[in-house]
Coordinates of C-alpha atoms and ligand atoms in Angstrom, one line a residue:
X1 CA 24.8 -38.2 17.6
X2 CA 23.1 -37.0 14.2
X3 CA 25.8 -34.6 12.3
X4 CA 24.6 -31.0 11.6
X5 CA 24.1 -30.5 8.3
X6 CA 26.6 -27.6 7.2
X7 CA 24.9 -24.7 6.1
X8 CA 26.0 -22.8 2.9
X9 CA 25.6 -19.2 2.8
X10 CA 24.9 -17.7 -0.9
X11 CA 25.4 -14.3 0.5
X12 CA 25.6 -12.8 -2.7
X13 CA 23.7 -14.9 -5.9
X14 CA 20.5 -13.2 -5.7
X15 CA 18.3 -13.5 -8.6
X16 CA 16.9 -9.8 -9.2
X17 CA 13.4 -10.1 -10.4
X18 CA 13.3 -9.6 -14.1
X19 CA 12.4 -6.5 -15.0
X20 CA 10.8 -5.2 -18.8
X21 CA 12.9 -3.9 -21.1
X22 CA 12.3 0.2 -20.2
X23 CA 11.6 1.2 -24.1
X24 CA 8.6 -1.8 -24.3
X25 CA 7.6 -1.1 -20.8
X26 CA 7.2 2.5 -21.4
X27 CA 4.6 1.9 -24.3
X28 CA 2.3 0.1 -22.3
X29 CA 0.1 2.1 -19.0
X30 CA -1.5 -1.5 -18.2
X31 CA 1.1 -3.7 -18.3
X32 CA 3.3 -4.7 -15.1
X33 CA 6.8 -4.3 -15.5
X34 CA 8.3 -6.5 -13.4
X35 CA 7.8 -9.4 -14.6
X36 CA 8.1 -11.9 -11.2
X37 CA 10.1 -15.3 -11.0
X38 CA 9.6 -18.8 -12.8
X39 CA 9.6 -21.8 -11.3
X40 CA 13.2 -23.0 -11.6
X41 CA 14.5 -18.9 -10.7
X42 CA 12.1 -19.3 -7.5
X43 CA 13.5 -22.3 -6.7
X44 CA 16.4 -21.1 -7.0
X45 CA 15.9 -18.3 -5.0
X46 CA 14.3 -20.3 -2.0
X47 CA 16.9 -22.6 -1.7
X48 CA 19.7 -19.7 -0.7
X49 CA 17.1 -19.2 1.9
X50 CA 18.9 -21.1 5.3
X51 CA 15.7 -20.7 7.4
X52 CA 16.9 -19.9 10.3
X53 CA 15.4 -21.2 13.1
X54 CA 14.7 -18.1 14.9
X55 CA 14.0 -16.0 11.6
X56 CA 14.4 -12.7 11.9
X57 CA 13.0 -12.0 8.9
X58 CA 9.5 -12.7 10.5
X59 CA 9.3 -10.1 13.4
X60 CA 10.4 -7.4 10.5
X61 CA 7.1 -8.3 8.9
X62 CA 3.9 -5.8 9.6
X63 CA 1.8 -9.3 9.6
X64 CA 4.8 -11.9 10.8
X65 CA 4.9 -13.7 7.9
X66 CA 6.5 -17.0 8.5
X67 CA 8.5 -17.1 5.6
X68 CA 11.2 -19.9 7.2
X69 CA 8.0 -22.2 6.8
X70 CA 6.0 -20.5 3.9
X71 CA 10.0 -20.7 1.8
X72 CA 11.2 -24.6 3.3
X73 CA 7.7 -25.6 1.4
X74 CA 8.8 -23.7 -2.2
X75 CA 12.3 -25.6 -1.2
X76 CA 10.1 -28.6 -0.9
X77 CA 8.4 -28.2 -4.4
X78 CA 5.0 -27.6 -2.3
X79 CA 3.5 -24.7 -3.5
X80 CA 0.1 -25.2 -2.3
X81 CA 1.3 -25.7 1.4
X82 CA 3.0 -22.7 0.9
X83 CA 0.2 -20.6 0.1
X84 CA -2.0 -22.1 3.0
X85 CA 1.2 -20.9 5.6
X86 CA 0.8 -17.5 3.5
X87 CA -2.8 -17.1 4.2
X88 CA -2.7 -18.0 7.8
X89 CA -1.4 -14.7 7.9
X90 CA -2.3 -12.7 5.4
X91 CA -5.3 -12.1 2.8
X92 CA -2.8 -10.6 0.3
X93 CA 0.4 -12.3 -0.5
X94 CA 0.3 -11.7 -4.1
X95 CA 0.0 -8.2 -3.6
X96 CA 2.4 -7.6 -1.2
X97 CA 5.0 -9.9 -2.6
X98 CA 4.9 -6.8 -5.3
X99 CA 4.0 -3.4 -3.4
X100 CA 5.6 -3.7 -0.2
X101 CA 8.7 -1.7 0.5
X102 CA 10.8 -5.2 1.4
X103 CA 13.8 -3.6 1.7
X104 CA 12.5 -1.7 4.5
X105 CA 10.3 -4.6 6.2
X106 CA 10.9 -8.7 5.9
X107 CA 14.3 -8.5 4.0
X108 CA 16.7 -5.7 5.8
X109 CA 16.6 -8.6 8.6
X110 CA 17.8 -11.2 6.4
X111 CA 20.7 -12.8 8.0
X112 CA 22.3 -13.1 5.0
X113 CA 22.8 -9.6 4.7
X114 CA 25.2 -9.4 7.6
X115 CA 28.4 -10.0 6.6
X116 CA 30.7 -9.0 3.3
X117 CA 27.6 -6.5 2.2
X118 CA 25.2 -9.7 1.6
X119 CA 21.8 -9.4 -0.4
X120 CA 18.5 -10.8 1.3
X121 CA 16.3 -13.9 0.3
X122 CA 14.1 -12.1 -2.4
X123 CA 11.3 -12.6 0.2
X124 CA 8.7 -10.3 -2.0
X125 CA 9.5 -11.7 -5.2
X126 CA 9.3 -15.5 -3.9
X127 CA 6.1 -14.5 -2.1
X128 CA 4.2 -13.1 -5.2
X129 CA 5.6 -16.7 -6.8
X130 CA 3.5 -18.9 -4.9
X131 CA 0.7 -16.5 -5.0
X132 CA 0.3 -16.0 -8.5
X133 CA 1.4 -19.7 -9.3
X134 CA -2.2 -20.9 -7.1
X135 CA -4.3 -18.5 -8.8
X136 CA -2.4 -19.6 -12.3
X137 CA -2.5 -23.1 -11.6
X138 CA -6.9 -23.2 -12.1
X139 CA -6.7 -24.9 -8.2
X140 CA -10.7 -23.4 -6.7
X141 CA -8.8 -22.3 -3.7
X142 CA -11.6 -22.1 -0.8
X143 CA -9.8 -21.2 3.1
X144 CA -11.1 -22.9 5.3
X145 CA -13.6 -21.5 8.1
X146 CA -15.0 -22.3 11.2
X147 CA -19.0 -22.6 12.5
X148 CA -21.3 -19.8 11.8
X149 CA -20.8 -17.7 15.1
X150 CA -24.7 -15.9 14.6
X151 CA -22.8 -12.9 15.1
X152 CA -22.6 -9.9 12.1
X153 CA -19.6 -6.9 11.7
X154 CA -20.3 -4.1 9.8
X155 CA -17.1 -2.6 7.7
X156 CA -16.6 0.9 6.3
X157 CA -13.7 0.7 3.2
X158 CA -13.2 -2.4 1.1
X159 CA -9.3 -1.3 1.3
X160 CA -6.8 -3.4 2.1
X161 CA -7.5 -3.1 6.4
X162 CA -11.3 -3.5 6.2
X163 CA -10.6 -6.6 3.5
X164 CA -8.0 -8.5 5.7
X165 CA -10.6 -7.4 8.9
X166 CA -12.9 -9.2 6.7
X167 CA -11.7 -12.2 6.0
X168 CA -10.0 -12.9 9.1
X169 CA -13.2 -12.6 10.7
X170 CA -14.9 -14.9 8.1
X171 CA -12.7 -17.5 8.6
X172 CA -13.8 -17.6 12.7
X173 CA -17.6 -17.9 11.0
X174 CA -18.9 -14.0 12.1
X175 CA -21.5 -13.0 9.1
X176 CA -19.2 -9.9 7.6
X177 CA -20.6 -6.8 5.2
X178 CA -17.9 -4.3 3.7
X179 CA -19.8 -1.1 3.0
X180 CA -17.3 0.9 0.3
X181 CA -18.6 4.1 -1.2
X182 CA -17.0 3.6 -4.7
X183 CA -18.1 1.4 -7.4
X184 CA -15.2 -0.8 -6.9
X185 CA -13.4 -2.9 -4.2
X186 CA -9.8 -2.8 -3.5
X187 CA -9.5 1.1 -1.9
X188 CA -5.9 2.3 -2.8
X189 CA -4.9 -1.2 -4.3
X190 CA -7.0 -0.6 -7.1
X191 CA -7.6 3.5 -7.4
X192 CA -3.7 4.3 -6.6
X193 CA -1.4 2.0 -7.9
X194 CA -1.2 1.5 -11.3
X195 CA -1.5 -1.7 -13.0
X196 CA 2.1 -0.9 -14.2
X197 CA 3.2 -2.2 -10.7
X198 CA 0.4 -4.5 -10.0
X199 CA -1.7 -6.8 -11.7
X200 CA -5.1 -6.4 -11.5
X201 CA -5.5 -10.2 -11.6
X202 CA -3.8 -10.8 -8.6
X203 CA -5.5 -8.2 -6.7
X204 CA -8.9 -9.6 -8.3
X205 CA -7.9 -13.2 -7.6
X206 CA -7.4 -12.3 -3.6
X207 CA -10.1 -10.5 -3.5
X208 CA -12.8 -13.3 -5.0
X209 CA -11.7 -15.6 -2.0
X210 CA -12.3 -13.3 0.4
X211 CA -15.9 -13.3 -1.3
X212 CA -15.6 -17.1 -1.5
X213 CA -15.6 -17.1 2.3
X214 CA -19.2 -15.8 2.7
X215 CA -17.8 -11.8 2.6
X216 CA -20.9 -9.7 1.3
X217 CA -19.0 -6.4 -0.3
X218 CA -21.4 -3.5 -1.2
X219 CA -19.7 -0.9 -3.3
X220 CA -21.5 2.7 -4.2
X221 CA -22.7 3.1 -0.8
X222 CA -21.0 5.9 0.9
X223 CA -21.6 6.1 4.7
X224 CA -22.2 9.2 6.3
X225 CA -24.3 10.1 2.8
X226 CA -25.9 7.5 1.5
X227 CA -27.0 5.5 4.4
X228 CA -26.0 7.0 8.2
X229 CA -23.2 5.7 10.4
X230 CA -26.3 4.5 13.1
X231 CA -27.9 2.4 10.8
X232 CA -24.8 0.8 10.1
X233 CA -23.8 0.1 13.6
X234 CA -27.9 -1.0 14.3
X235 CA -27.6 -3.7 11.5
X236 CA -24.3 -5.5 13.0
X237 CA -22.6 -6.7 16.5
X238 CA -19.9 -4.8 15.8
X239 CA -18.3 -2.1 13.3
X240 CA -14.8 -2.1 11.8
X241 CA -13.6 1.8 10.4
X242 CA -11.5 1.3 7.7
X243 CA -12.6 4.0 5.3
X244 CA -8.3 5.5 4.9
X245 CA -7.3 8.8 4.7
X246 CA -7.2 9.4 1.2
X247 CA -8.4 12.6 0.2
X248 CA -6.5 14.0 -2.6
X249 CA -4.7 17.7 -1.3
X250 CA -2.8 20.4 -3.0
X251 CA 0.3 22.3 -1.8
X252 CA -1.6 26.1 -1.1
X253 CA 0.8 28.0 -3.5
X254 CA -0.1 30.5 -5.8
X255 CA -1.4 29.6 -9.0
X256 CA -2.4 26.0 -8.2
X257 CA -6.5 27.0 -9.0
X258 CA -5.3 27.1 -12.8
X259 CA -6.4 24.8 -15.3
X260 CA -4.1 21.6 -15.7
X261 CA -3.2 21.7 -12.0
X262 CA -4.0 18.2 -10.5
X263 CA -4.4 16.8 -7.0
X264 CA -2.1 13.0 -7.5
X265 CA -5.7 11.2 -6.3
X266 CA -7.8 12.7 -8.9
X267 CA -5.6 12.2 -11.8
X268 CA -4.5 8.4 -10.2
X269 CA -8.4 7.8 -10.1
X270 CA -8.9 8.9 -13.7
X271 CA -5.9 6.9 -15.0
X272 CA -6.5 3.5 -12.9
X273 CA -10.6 3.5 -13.1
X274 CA -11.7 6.5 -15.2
X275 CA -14.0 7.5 -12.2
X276 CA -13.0 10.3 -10.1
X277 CA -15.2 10.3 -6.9
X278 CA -15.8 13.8 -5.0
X279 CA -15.5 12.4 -1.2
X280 CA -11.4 11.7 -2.8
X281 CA -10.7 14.5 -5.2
X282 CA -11.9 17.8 -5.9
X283 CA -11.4 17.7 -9.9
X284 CA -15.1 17.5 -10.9
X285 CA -13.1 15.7 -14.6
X286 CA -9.5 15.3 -15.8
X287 CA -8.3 15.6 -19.4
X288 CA -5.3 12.8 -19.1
X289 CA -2.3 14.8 -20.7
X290 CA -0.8 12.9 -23.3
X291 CA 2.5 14.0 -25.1
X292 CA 2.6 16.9 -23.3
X293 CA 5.1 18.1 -20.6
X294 CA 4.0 17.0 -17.0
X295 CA 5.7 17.9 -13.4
X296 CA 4.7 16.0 -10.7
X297 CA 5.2 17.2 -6.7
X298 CA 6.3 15.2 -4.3
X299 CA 9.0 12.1 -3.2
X300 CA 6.4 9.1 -2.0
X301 CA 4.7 6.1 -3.5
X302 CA 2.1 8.3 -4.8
X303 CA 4.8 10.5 -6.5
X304 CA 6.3 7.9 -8.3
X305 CA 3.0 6.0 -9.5
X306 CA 2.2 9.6 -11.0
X307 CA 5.6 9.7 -12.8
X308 CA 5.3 5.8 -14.0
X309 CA 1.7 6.5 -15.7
X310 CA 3.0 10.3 -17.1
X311 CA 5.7 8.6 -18.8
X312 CA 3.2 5.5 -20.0
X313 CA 0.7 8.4 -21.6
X314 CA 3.6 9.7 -23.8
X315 CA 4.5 12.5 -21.5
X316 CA 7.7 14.4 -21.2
X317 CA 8.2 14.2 -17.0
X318 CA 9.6 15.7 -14.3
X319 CA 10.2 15.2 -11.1
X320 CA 10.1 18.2 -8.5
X321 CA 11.0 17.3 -4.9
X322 CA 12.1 19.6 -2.3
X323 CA 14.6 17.0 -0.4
X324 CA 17.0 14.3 -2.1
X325 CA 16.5 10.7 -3.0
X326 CA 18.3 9.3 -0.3
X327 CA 15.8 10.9 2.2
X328 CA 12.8 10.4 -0.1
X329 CA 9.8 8.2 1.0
X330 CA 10.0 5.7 -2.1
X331 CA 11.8 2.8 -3.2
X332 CA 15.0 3.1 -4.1
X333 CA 14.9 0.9 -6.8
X334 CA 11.5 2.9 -8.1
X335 CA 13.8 5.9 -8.7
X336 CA 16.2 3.8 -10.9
X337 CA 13.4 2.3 -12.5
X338 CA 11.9 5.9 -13.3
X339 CA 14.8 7.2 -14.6
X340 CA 15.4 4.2 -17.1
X341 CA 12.2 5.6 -18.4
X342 CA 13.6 8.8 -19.4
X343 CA 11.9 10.7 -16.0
X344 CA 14.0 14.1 -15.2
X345 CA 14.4 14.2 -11.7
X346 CA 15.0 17.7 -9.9
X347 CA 16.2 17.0 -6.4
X348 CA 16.1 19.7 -3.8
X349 CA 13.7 21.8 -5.5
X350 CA 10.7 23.7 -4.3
X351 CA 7.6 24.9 -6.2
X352 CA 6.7 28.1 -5.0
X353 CA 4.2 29.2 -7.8
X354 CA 2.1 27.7 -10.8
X355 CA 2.8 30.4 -13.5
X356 CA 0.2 30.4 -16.4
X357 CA -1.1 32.2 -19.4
X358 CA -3.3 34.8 -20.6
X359 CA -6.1 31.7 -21.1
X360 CA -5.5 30.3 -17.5
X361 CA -3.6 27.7 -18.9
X362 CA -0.4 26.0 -17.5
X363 CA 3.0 27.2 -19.1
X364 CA 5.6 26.4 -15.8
X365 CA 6.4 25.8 -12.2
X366 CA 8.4 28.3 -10.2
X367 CA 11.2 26.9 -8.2
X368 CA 13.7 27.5 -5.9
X369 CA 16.6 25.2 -4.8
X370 CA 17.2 24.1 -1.4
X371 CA 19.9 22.3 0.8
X372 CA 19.5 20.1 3.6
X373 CA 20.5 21.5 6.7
X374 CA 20.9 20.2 10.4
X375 CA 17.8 20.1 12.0
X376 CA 18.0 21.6 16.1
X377 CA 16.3 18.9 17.4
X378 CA 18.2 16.5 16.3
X379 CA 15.3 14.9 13.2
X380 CA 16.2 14.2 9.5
X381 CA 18.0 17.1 8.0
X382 CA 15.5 20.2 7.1
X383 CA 15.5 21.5 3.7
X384 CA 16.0 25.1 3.1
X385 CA 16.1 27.5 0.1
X386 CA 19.1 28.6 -1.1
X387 CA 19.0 32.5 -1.9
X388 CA 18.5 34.1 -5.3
X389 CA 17.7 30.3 -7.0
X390 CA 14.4 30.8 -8.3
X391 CA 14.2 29.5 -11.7
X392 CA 11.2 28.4 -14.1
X393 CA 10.4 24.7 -14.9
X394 CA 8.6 25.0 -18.3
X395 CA 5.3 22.6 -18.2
X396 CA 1.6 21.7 -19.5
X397 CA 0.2 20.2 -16.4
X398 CA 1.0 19.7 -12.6
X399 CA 0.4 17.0 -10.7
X400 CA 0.6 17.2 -6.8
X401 CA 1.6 14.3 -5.2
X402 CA 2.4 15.8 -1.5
X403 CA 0.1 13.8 0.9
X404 CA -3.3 12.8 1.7
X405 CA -5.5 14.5 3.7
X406 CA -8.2 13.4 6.7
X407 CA -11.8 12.1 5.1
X408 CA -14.0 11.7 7.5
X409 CA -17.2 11.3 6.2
X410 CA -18.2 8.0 7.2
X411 CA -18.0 8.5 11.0
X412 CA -18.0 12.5 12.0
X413 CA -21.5 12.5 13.0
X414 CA -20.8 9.5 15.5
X415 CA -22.0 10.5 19.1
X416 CA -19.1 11.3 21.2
X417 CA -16.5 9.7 19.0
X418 CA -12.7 10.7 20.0
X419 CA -11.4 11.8 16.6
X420 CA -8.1 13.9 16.6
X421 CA -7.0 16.9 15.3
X422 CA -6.0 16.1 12.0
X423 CA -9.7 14.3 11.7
X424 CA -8.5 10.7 11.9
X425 CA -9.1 8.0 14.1
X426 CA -5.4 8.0 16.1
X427 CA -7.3 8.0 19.2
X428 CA -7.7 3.9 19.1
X429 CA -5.9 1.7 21.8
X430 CA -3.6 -1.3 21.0
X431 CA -6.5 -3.1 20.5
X432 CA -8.0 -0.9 17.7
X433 CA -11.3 -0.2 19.9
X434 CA -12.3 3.7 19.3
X435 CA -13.2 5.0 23.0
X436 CA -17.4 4.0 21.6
X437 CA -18.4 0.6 22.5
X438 CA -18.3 -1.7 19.4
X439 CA -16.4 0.4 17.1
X440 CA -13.2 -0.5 16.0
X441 CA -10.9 1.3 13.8
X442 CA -7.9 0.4 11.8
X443 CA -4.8 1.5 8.8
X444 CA -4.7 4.6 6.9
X445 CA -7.6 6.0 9.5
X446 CA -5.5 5.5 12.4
X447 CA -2.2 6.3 11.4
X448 CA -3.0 8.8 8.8
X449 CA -0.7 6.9 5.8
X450 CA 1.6 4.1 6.1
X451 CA 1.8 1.0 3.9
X452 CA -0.8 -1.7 1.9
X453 CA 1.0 -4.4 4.6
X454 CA 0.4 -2.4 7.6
X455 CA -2.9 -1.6 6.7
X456 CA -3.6 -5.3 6.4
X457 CA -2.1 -5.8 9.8
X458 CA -4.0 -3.6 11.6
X459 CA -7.3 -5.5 10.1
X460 CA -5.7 -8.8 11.3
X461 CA -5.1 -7.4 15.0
X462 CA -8.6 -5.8 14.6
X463 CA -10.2 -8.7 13.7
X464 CA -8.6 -10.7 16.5
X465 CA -9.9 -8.0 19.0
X466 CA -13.7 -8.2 17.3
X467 CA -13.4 -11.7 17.7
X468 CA -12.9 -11.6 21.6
X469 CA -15.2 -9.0 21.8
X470 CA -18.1 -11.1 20.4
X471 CA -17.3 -14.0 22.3
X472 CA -16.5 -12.4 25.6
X473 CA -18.8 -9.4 25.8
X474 CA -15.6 -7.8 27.7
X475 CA -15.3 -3.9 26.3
X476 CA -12.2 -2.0 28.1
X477 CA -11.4 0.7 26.2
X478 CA -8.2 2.2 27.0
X479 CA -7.2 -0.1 29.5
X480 CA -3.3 -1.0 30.3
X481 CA -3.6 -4.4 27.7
X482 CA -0.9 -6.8 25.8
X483 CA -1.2 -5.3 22.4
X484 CA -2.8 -7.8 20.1
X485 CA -0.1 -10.0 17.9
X486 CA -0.5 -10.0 14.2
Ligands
FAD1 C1 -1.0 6.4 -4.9 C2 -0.6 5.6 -3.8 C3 0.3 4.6 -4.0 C4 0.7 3.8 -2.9 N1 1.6 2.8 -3.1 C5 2.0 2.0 -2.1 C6 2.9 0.9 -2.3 O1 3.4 0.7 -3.4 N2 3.1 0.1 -1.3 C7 2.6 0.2 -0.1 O2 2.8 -0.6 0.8 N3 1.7 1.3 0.2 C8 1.4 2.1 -0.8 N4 0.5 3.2 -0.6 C9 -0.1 3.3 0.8 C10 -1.2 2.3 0.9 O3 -1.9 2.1 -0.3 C11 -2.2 2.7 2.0 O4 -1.4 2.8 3.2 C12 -3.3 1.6 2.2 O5 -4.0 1.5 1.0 C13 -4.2 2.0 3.4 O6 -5.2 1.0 3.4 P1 -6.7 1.4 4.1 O7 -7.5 0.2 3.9 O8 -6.5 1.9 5.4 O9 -7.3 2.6 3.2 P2 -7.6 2.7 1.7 O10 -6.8 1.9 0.8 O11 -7.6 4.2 1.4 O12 -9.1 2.2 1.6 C14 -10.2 2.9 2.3 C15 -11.5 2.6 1.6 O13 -12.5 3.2 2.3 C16 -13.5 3.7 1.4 N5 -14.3 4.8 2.1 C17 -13.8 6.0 2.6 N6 -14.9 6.6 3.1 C18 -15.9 5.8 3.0 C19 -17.3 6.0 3.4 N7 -17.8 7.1 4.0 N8 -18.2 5.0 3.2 C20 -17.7 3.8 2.6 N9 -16.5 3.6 2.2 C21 -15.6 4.6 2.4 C22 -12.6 4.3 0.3 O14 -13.3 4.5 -0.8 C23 -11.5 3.2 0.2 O15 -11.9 2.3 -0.8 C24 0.2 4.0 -1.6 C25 -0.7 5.0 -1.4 C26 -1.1 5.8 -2.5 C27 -2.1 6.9 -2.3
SF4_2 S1 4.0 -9.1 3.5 FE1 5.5 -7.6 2.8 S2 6.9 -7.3 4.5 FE2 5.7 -9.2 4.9 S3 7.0 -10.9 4.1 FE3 5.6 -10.3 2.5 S4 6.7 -8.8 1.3 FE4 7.8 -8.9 3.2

């Protein structure tokens, strides 16, 4: 009988991904600061990769990566075959490899963390590798695809769920137009997250072969304004909603009409693309604040992309959040990486007013202090103020960077269209069909804010659900169904 080979367990030799030094990072708002693996560190880092035969890490994935296959090629010096596994799957490896929250998805299951406090395959790190080393290496990358179908889909948001819906259905050979209302593709990917965190060459790269694969995008055209839902849904088979949730929101506190108050969309819009669009953001035009004093609202992704570009714009920054990091929505490794950059972080504090001057101008944000208490039924501890805390935090600008709010523009004149009460699209079954024949919904419209990954999921199992519906004809709505596998 063939001996087992003995498997070695490098529970603890992970090769953190090399980071900018924090003084030369800070000087530069369009430069990514982590500055991903080379080839011998990625080799490295796939061979303490066991792959496991049942990998965990792949259920833990929003799209089920396969990354025992997609990391046995990078073990195998096979970049290219790597990739291919990648994009069976997924549109957007290279982007993901950097903005997912990996420590939360593929890599918590690692089996390596199990025993003796182990640290994961760096699954993100090794997946943005083999992504950026394709669109380094020159290679005209074309998917493949299969036989023109005759059949058309009609897709509202070129964000990351009506992209991925895209392509996917490309590759089956259905004729696919993305109708996106701004003058750019990319939704959040490119608008929201700064180019300190990703590249915009990797997110350009994915997005050409999505193009490459017949994918008609048409930006500027806002549905709902510019051309009507109907027409839409006239032109094509079928119609994919992926417009987001994304308007830009303020808290309702006093003092928050002043000048120099910012919703986090409008000022992320001006900083990333210098366009600020109305449907997104109610600041008709933002003055970026440069070496001034800036305190952004809030404990999320969009918090801490606000704080990242504050500091980059010469800004002294603060931090105001009403809860603690440990129960904060971003990375942990974000906060450490802010803080390096000289960001003041005030935990467990709450703005209760915007304070200005005689001119209507910014001077400071009143705060009290809170502490977590139990909650009754039995959530996440509650935050509450603590008496006689208040205190001023002397600033120039706020930014607010406490959730995005419903936009539904493209499709809240659609004839008896179930949309719930906070204006999104929740109301879709587990195969993304909206309770009107042929309309499909999917990500940020459906769940009201969740991740790029799961976002790109949903357009996968969307896709997959179009697909059947234009080969099958069969439209049930509702009805008891195996939820669709990414
Ligand atoms: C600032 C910020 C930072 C984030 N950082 C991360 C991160 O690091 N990692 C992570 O995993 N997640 C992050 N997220 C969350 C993630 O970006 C979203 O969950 C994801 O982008 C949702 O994808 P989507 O395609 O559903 O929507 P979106 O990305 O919002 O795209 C929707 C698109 O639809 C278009 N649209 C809207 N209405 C219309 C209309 N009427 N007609 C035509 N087009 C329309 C919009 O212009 C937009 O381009 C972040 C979110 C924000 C706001
Ligand atoms: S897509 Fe995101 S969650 Fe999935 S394997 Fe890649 S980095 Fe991990």
């Amino acid at each position: 009988m063939k001996k087992r080979k003995k498997v070695v367990y490098r529970r603890h030799d992970r090769n953190e991904m090399p980071l900018l030094d924090p003084e030369i990072r800070k000087k530069y708002l369009n430069k990514e600061y982590a500055l991903g693996y080379g080839h011998t560190v990625a080799l490295d880092e796939a061979d303490r990769c066991i792959l496991c035969k049942k990998a965990p890490c792949t259920p833990s994935c929003p799209v089920n990566s396969e990354m025992e296959k997609w990391i046995e090629e990078i073990q195998k010096q096979n970049v290219f075959e790597a990739y291919k596994i990648l994009r069976r799957n997924n549109p957007f490896s290279s982007v993901c490899g950097r903005v997912c929250p990996q420590e939360r998805l593929c890599e918590s299951t690692c089996v390596l963390t199990f025993k003796d406090n182990g640290l994961s395959v760096g699954i993100g790190g090794l997946e943005r590798f083999v992504g950026d080393s394709i669109r380094m290496s020159g290679i005209d990358w074309i998917d493949e695809k299969e036989p023109p179908t005759g059949k058309s889909v009609g897709i509202i948001g070129a964000g990351p769920a009506g992209l991925s819906a895209a392509y996917f259905l490309a590759r089956k050979g259905h004729d696919v137009t993305v109708y996106e209302a701004l003058p750019f593709a990319g939704g959040v990917m490119r608008y929201g997250i700064p180019e300190a965190r990703l590249d915009r060459r990797a997110l350009d790269f994915e997005i050409e072969l999505i193009k490459k694969l017949g994918v008609k995008i048409k930006t500027g055209v806002k549905v709902g304004v510019d051309i009507p839902f109907e027409d839409i849904r006239n032109a094509h088979d079928a119609v994919f909603i992926a417009a987001g949730s994304g308007r830009g929101k303020k808290m309702g506190i006093p003092g928050e009409d002043l000048k120099g108050v910012y919703t986090a969309i409008g000022y992320l819009m001006k900083v990333n693309t210098d366009y600020i669009d109305p449907m997104l953001a109610p600041e008709e035009d933002i003055e970026l604040p440069r070496n001034k004093r800036v305190a952004v609202i809030g404990g999320g992704f969009t918090a801490v992309d606000c704080l990242i570009t504050s500091v980059r714009l010469g800004n002294e920054t603060h931090l105001i959040y009403r809860r603690t990091r440990e129960t904060s929505s971003a990375r942990d490794e974000e906060w450490d990486h802010v803080a390096e950059e000289g960001v003041i972080l005030h935990w467990l504090t709450q703005p209760i007013e915007v304070i200005g001057n005689e001119k209507g101008e910014v001077v400071g944000l009143k705060c009290v202090k809170m502490e977590l208490v139990p909650d009754e039924k039995g959530g996440r501890p509650r935050p509450k103020p603590v008496e006689g805390s208040e205190h001023i935090i002397e600033c120039d600008v706020v930014i607010m960077a406490v959730g995005q709010g419903d936009n539904p523009t493209a499709y809240k004149d659609v004839p008896n269209l179930k949309i719930d009460k906070w204006n999104n699209l929740s109301t879709v079954d587990s195969k993304f069909r909206t309770n009107v024949e042929g309309i499909f919904a999917g990500g940020d419209v459906v769940n009201g804010g969740d991740t790029v990954v799961t976002a790109i999921a949903h357009g996968k199992k969307a896709a997959q659900s179009i697909h059947e519906y234009l080969t099958t004809g069969v439209w049930a709505y509702g009805e008891e169904e195996e939820e669709v596998k990414a």
